[in-house]
Tab-separated table of C-alpha atoms in Angstrom:
chain	number	residue	atom	x	y	z
I	1	UNK	CA	0.000	0.000	0.000
I	2	UNK	CA	1.351	3.413	-0.909
I	3	UNK	CA	2.068	6.058	1.698
I	4	UNK	CA	-0.263	8.978	2.281
I	5	UNK	CA	1.060	12.360	3.365
I	6	UNK	CA	-0.721	15.020	5.369
I	7	UNK	CA	-1.063	18.523	3.961
I	8	UNK	CA	1.632	19.708	6.372
I	9	UNK	CA	3.993	17.000	5.153
I	10	UNK	CA	3.217	17.863	1.530
I	11	UNK	CA	3.832	21.559	2.133
I	12	UNK	CA	7.274	20.713	3.485
I	13	UNK	CA	8.070	18.048	0.883
I	14	UNK	CA	7.187	20.280	-2.064
I	15	UNK	CA	8.643	23.539	-0.712
I	16	UNK	CA	11.875	23.305	-2.729
I	17	UNK	CA	9.850	22.659	-5.892
I	18	UNK	CA	7.761	25.727	-5.152
I	19	UNK	CA	10.869	27.875	-4.678
I	20	UNK	CA	12.422	26.681	-7.933
I	21	UNK	CA	9.177	27.052	-9.831
I	22	UNK	CA	8.556	30.549	-8.454
I	23	UNK	CA	11.988	31.707	-9.609
I	24	UNK	CA	11.384	30.231	-13.053
I	25	UNK	CA	7.968	31.883	-13.247
I	26	UNK	CA	9.354	35.316	-12.402
I	27	UNK	CA	12.166	34.927	-14.931
I	28	UNK	CA	9.923	34.005	-17.853
I	29	UNK	CA	6.836	36.104	-17.064
I	30	UNK	CA	6.414	39.290	-19.068
I	31	UNK	CA	6.562	42.342	-16.844
I	32	UNK	CA	3.912	44.246	-18.767
I	33	UNK	CA	2.418	47.409	-17.332
I	34	UNK	CA	-1.372	47.792	-17.150
I	35	UNK	CA	-1.244	51.574	-17.608
I	36	UNK	CA	0.457	51.139	-21.000
I	37	UNK	CA	-2.327	49.017	-22.457
I	38	UNK	CA	-5.250	51.451	-22.402
I	39	UNK	CA	-5.957	54.484	-24.644
I	40	UNK	CA	-5.937	57.292	-22.078
I	41	UNK	CA	-6.566	59.919	-24.751
I	42	UNK	CA	-10.039	58.437	-25.272
I	43	UNK	CA	-11.122	59.314	-21.737
I	44	UNK	CA	-13.428	62.148	-20.742
I	45	UNK	CA	-15.347	63.221	-17.649
I	46	UNK	CA	-18.740	61.918	-16.630
I	47	UNK	CA	-21.545	64.280	-15.633
I	48	UNK	CA	-20.496	64.497	-11.967
I	49	UNK	CA	-17.389	66.410	-13.087
I	50	UNK	CA	-19.109	68.417	-15.765
I	51	UNK	CA	-18.948	65.914	-18.607
I	52	UNK	CA	-21.483	63.516	-20.077
I	53	UNK	CA	-22.830	60.331	-18.525
I	54	UNK	CA	-22.746	57.003	-20.294
I	55	UNK	CA	-25.228	56.127	-23.047
I	56	UNK	CA	-25.463	52.817	-24.937
I	57	UNK	CA	-24.518	54.354	-28.276
I	58	UNK	CA	-21.120	55.350	-26.858
I	59	UNK	CA	-19.942	51.724	-26.764
I	60	UNK	CA	-18.048	50.594	-29.844
I	61	UNK	CA	-17.567	46.989	-28.730
I	62	UNK	CA	-19.506	44.030	-30.082
I	63	UNK	CA	-21.830	42.227	-27.704
I	64	UNK	CA	-19.390	39.304	-27.551
I	65	UNK	CA	-16.358	41.399	-26.653
I	66	UNK	CA	-18.355	43.409	-24.126
I	67	UNK	CA	-19.568	40.201	-22.498
I	68	UNK	CA	-16.112	38.616	-22.381
I	69	UNK	CA	-14.470	41.672	-20.814
I	70	UNK	CA	-17.311	42.165	-18.340
I	71	UNK	CA	-16.956	38.590	-17.110
I	72	UNK	CA	-13.176	38.930	-16.891
I	73	UNK	CA	-13.276	42.113	-14.847
I	74	UNK	CA	-15.966	40.833	-12.475
I	75	UNK	CA	-14.059	37.601	-11.869
I	76	UNK	CA	-10.903	39.631	-11.240
I	77	UNK	CA	-12.811	42.006	-8.941
I	78	UNK	CA	-13.423	39.115	-6.551
I	79	UNK	CA	-9.667	38.657	-6.103
I	80	UNK	CA	-9.783	39.244	-2.310
I	81	UNK	CA	-11.952	36.141	-1.954
I	82	UNK	CA	-9.677	34.026	-4.155
I	83	UNK	CA	-6.610	35.331	-2.330
I	84	UNK	CA	-8.164	34.383	1.006
I	85	UNK	CA	-9.110	30.900	-0.152
I	86	UNK	CA	-5.680	30.185	-1.636
I	87	UNK	CA	-3.937	31.638	1.399
I	88	UNK	CA	-5.800	29.243	3.696
I	89	UNK	CA	-3.739	26.404	2.264
I	90	UNK	CA	-0.465	28.054	1.219
I	91	UNK	CA	0.357	30.489	4.019
I	92	UNK	CA	3.949	29.423	4.604
I	93	UNK	CA	7.420	30.002	3.146
I	94	UNK	CA	7.733	29.986	-0.651
I	95	UNK	CA	4.086	28.952	-0.954
I	96	UNK	CA	3.025	32.276	0.559
I	97	UNK	CA	5.372	34.209	-1.721
I	98	UNK	CA	3.712	32.510	-4.674
I	99	UNK	CA	0.271	33.538	-3.384
I	100	UNK	CA	1.529	37.120	-3.304
I	101	UNK	CA	2.905	36.931	-6.827
I	102	UNK	CA	-0.241	35.282	-8.194
I	103	UNK	CA	-2.423	37.895	-6.497
I	104	UNK	CA	-0.382	40.761	-7.932
I	105	UNK	CA	-0.649	39.332	-11.444
I	106	UNK	CA	-4.387	38.853	-11.141
I	107	UNK	CA	-4.819	42.361	-9.763
I	108	UNK	CA	-3.162	43.946	-12.804
I	109	UNK	CA	-5.693	42.099	-14.973
I	110	UNK	CA	-8.507	43.881	-13.161
I	111	UNK	CA	-6.717	47.250	-13.343
I	112	UNK	CA	-6.174	47.012	-17.079
I	113	UNK	CA	-9.633	45.777	-18.056
I	114	UNK	CA	-11.558	48.192	-15.846
I	115	UNK	CA	-9.510	51.162	-17.040
I	116	UNK	CA	-10.184	50.177	-20.642
I	117	UNK	CA	-13.907	49.714	-20.111
I	118	UNK	CA	-14.275	53.075	-18.342
I	119	UNK	CA	-12.061	55.086	-20.686
I	120	UNK	CA	-13.695	53.791	-23.841
I	121	UNK	CA	-17.206	53.797	-22.339
I	122	UNK	CA	-17.592	50.240	-23.520
I	123	UNK	CA	-20.081	49.311	-20.790
I	124	UNK	CA	-22.553	51.011	-18.472
I	125	UNK	CA	-20.311	52.014	-15.530
I	126	UNK	CA	-23.195	52.171	-13.070
I	127	UNK	CA	-24.452	48.693	-13.950
I	128	UNK	CA	-20.914	47.335	-13.784
I	129	UNK	CA	-20.297	48.893	-10.379
I	130	UNK	CA	-23.551	47.502	-9.023
I	131	UNK	CA	-22.606	44.069	-10.348
I	132	UNK	CA	-19.171	44.381	-8.732
I	133	UNK	CA	-20.683	45.289	-5.368
I	134	UNK	CA	-23.072	42.352	-5.499
I	135	UNK	CA	-20.458	39.889	-6.761
I	136	UNK	CA	-17.976	40.804	-4.040
I	137	UNK	CA	-20.652	40.842	-1.359
I	138	UNK	CA	-21.638	37.333	-2.345
I	139	UNK	CA	-17.948	36.416	-2.123
I	140	UNK	CA	-16.434	33.062	-2.919
I	141	UNK	CA	-15.746	30.027	-0.761
I	142	UNK	CA	-14.208	26.749	-1.807
I	143	UNK	CA	-15.448	23.541	-0.243
I	144	UNK	CA	-12.966	21.940	2.193
I	145	UNK	CA	-9.995	20.619	0.208
I	146	UNK	CA	-6.622	19.067	0.800
I	147	UNK	CA	-3.474	20.546	-0.703
I	148	UNK	CA	-3.273	18.472	-3.893
I	149	UNK	CA	-6.962	19.140	-4.548
I	150	UNK	CA	-6.277	22.876	-4.370
I	151	UNK	CA	-3.311	22.630	-6.736
I	152	UNK	CA	-5.244	20.568	-9.283
I	153	UNK	CA	-8.251	22.892	-9.125
I	154	UNK	CA	-6.060	25.940	-9.686
I	155	UNK	CA	-4.306	24.265	-12.634
I	156	UNK	CA	-7.679	23.556	-14.228
I	157	UNK	CA	-9.032	27.046	-13.486
I	158	UNK	CA	-6.030	28.843	-14.951
I	159	UNK	CA	-6.058	26.615	-18.040
I	160	UNK	CA	-9.751	27.416	-18.496
I	161	UNK	CA	-9.112	31.151	-18.070
I	162	UNK	CA	-6.401	30.989	-20.729
I	163	UNK	CA	-8.865	29.394	-23.151
I	164	UNK	CA	-11.421	32.102	-22.420
I	165	UNK	CA	-8.917	34.869	-23.053
I	166	UNK	CA	-7.424	33.232	-26.164
I	167	UNK	CA	-10.923	33.005	-27.599
I	168	UNK	CA	-11.536	36.649	-26.709
I	169	UNK	CA	-8.378	37.597	-28.591
I	170	UNK	CA	-9.476	35.486	-31.556
I	171	UNK	CA	-12.580	37.640	-32.011
I	172	UNK	CA	-10.348	40.295	-33.536
I	173	UNK	CA	-12.491	43.016	-31.969
I	174	UNK	CA	-9.824	45.692	-32.264
I	175	UNK	CA	-6.041	45.768	-31.786
I	176	UNK	CA	-6.234	46.939	-28.165
I	177	UNK	CA	-8.741	44.307	-27.021
I	178	UNK	CA	-6.794	41.623	-28.865
I	179	UNK	CA	-3.509	42.683	-27.257
I	180	UNK	CA	-5.077	42.832	-23.791
I	181	UNK	CA	-6.656	39.394	-24.126
I	182	UNK	CA	-3.389	37.900	-25.325
I	183	UNK	CA	-1.548	39.281	-22.298
I	184	UNK	CA	-4.199	37.873	-19.982
I	185	UNK	CA	-3.989	34.480	-21.673
I	186	UNK	CA	-0.185	34.427	-21.460
I	187	UNK	CA	-0.350	35.130	-17.715
I	188	UNK	CA	-3.014	32.455	-17.260
I	189	UNK	CA	-0.932	29.881	-19.101
I	190	UNK	CA	2.135	30.555	-16.967
I	191	UNK	CA	0.049	30.341	-13.799
I	192	UNK	CA	-1.484	27.071	-14.977
I	193	UNK	CA	2.036	25.788	-15.601
I	194	UNK	CA	3.080	26.681	-12.066
I	195	UNK	CA	0.252	24.698	-10.516
I	196	UNK	CA	0.666	21.849	-13.003
I	197	UNK	CA	4.345	21.428	-12.110
I	198	UNK	CA	3.419	21.048	-8.448
I	199	UNK	CA	0.702	18.516	-9.229
I	200	UNK	CA	3.280	16.553	-11.243
I	201	UNK	CA	5.667	16.630	-8.286
I	202	UNK	CA	2.899	15.412	-5.980
I	203	UNK	CA	2.159	12.567	-8.386
I	204	UNK	CA	5.776	11.452	-8.217
I	205	UNK	CA	5.699	11.653	-4.422
I	206	UNK	CA	2.307	10.068	-3.662
I	207	UNK	CA	0.847	8.705	-6.932
I	208	UNK	CA	-2.357	7.183	-5.592
I	209	UNK	CA	-3.152	10.115	-3.327
I	210	UNK	CA	-2.522	12.619	-6.103
I	211	UNK	CA	-4.517	10.862	-8.821
I	212	UNK	CA	-7.434	10.533	-6.383
I	213	UNK	CA	-7.362	14.285	-5.832
I	214	UNK	CA	-7.179	14.939	-9.573
I	215	UNK	CA	-10.139	12.665	-10.314
I	216	UNK	CA	-12.216	14.274	-7.577
I	217	UNK	CA	-11.489	17.746	-8.881
I	218	UNK	CA	-12.311	16.786	-12.453
I	219	UNK	CA	-15.619	15.365	-11.261
I	220	UNK	CA	-16.776	18.568	-9.571
I	221	UNK	CA	-14.952	21.202	-11.612
I	222	UNK	CA	-16.731	24.427	-12.403
I	223	UNK	CA	-15.126	27.641	-13.584
I	224	UNK	CA	-15.757	30.806	-11.562
I	225	UNK	CA	-18.959	32.404	-12.801
I	226	UNK	CA	-20.746	35.693	-12.264
I	227	UNK	CA	-24.250	37.071	-12.479
I	228	UNK	CA	-24.280	39.540	-15.354
I	229	UNK	CA	-25.547	43.146	-15.073
I	230	UNK	CA	-28.266	42.510	-17.656
I	231	UNK	CA	-29.356	39.275	-16.003
I	232	UNK	CA	-28.341	35.663	-16.479
I	233	UNK	CA	-25.144	33.810	-15.646
I	234	UNK	CA	-21.777	34.069	-17.362
I	235	UNK	CA	-21.720	30.294	-17.935
I	236	UNK	CA	-24.539	30.240	-20.453
I	237	UNK	CA	-23.652	33.584	-22.005
I	238	UNK	CA	-20.002	32.726	-22.649
I	239	UNK	CA	-20.916	29.334	-24.094
I	240	UNK	CA	-23.467	30.882	-26.450
I	241	UNK	CA	-20.906	33.463	-27.564
I	242	UNK	CA	-18.293	30.806	-28.278
I	243	UNK	CA	-15.877	32.193	-25.679
I	244	UNK	CA	-15.963	29.324	-23.185
I	245	UNK	CA	-18.173	26.246	-23.265
I	246	UNK	CA	-18.173	23.921	-20.217
I	247	UNK	CA	-19.261	21.101	-22.533
I	248	UNK	CA	-15.776	21.214	-24.078
I	249	UNK	CA	-13.834	21.140	-20.808
I	250	UNK	CA	-12.978	17.475	-21.169
I	251	UNK	CA	-11.182	18.049	-24.454
I	252	UNK	CA	-9.722	21.499	-23.850
I	253	UNK	CA	-8.986	21.628	-20.105
I	254	UNK	CA	-8.769	18.147	-18.595
I	255	UNK	CA	-7.228	16.103	-21.402
I	256	UNK	CA	-4.128	18.280	-21.971
I	257	UNK	CA	-3.293	18.362	-18.266
I	258	UNK	CA	-3.934	14.656	-17.739
I	259	UNK	CA	-1.579	13.973	-20.639
I	260	UNK	CA	0.975	16.370	-19.212
I	261	UNK	CA	0.864	14.436	-15.937
I	262	UNK	CA	1.223	11.109	-17.808
I	263	UNK	CA	-1.887	9.816	-16.079
I	264	UNK	CA	-2.504	7.116	-18.687
I	265	UNK	CA	1.074	5.924	-19.081
I	266	UNK	CA	2.307	5.913	-15.478
I	267	UNK	CA	3.403	2.617	-13.954
I	268	UNK	CA	3.572	3.684	-10.310
I	269	UNK	CA	-0.103	3.335	-9.337
I	270	UNK	CA	-1.198	0.612	-6.952
I	271	UNK	CA	-4.472	-1.250	-7.450
I	272	UNK	CA	-6.311	1.635	-5.828
I	273	UNK	CA	-4.639	4.133	-8.128
I	274	UNK	CA	-5.511	2.019	-11.150
I	275	UNK	CA	-9.167	2.118	-10.131
I	276	UNK	CA	-9.001	5.879	-9.893
I	277	UNK	CA	-7.287	6.152	-13.273
I	278	UNK	CA	-10.177	4.219	-14.807
I	279	UNK	CA	-12.505	7.021	-13.701
I	280	UNK	CA	-10.582	9.362	-16.001
I	281	UNK	CA	-10.485	7.047	-19.022
I	282	UNK	CA	-13.006	9.145	-20.966
I	283	UNK	CA	-10.372	11.902	-21.213
I	284	UNK	CA	-7.650	9.658	-22.630
């Protein structure tokens, strides 16, 4: 029977991998600046400061681009909740430094998108602010998880976010939106890689325990979603717009990561691990 490690033991056992991976991440990540990505010359005052309030005809974005950016900024707005949930599990040593780095990267996503939406008057600022207040008031809580479950979930979530942003870029809305979405996707992909490397290390350390966590997280995976200002949920709206469809998660999110972790070619599972692997066979 294979060994099982506690979360405390895993935090200690994987700490060197976290340190190495964090240094690699910082070295390869693009240090882009959010203030450089938005057209400041397009901005003008709203009525409170003597200008003109928002009107629908002022938006030059397509419905699809407006939807995609609204979802992205609302998800990013809830960063304090995600930071809190991640910090519950990783509040020590290099793990905590990674939480800080991840949080800073996510925060610049929100800064850039919100600045763009306000400057270009792409969306109703009042409706967006009301949605932000409600979304953050509702907050976000993960169900109780062990460490490997958290790492696998984050790998899946970041991979899914990268797909959403790559598809937003592919719309070809305008050069600025395309460039912004590509930067978001590149960050997401590097973050997904960080978490994926740690899941791979956990698999080498405790194969059965890790594959069980992966299978459980695949079974109950759901991307972060928001209630939209005009009504409805982001899940259905993004799928209809062709930006992100949960029905394609098996092919686009799970399969690539399961292959990366060599789930279907590993030879270090016990009988219990083999049973768990069979639960994932549909993604082979």
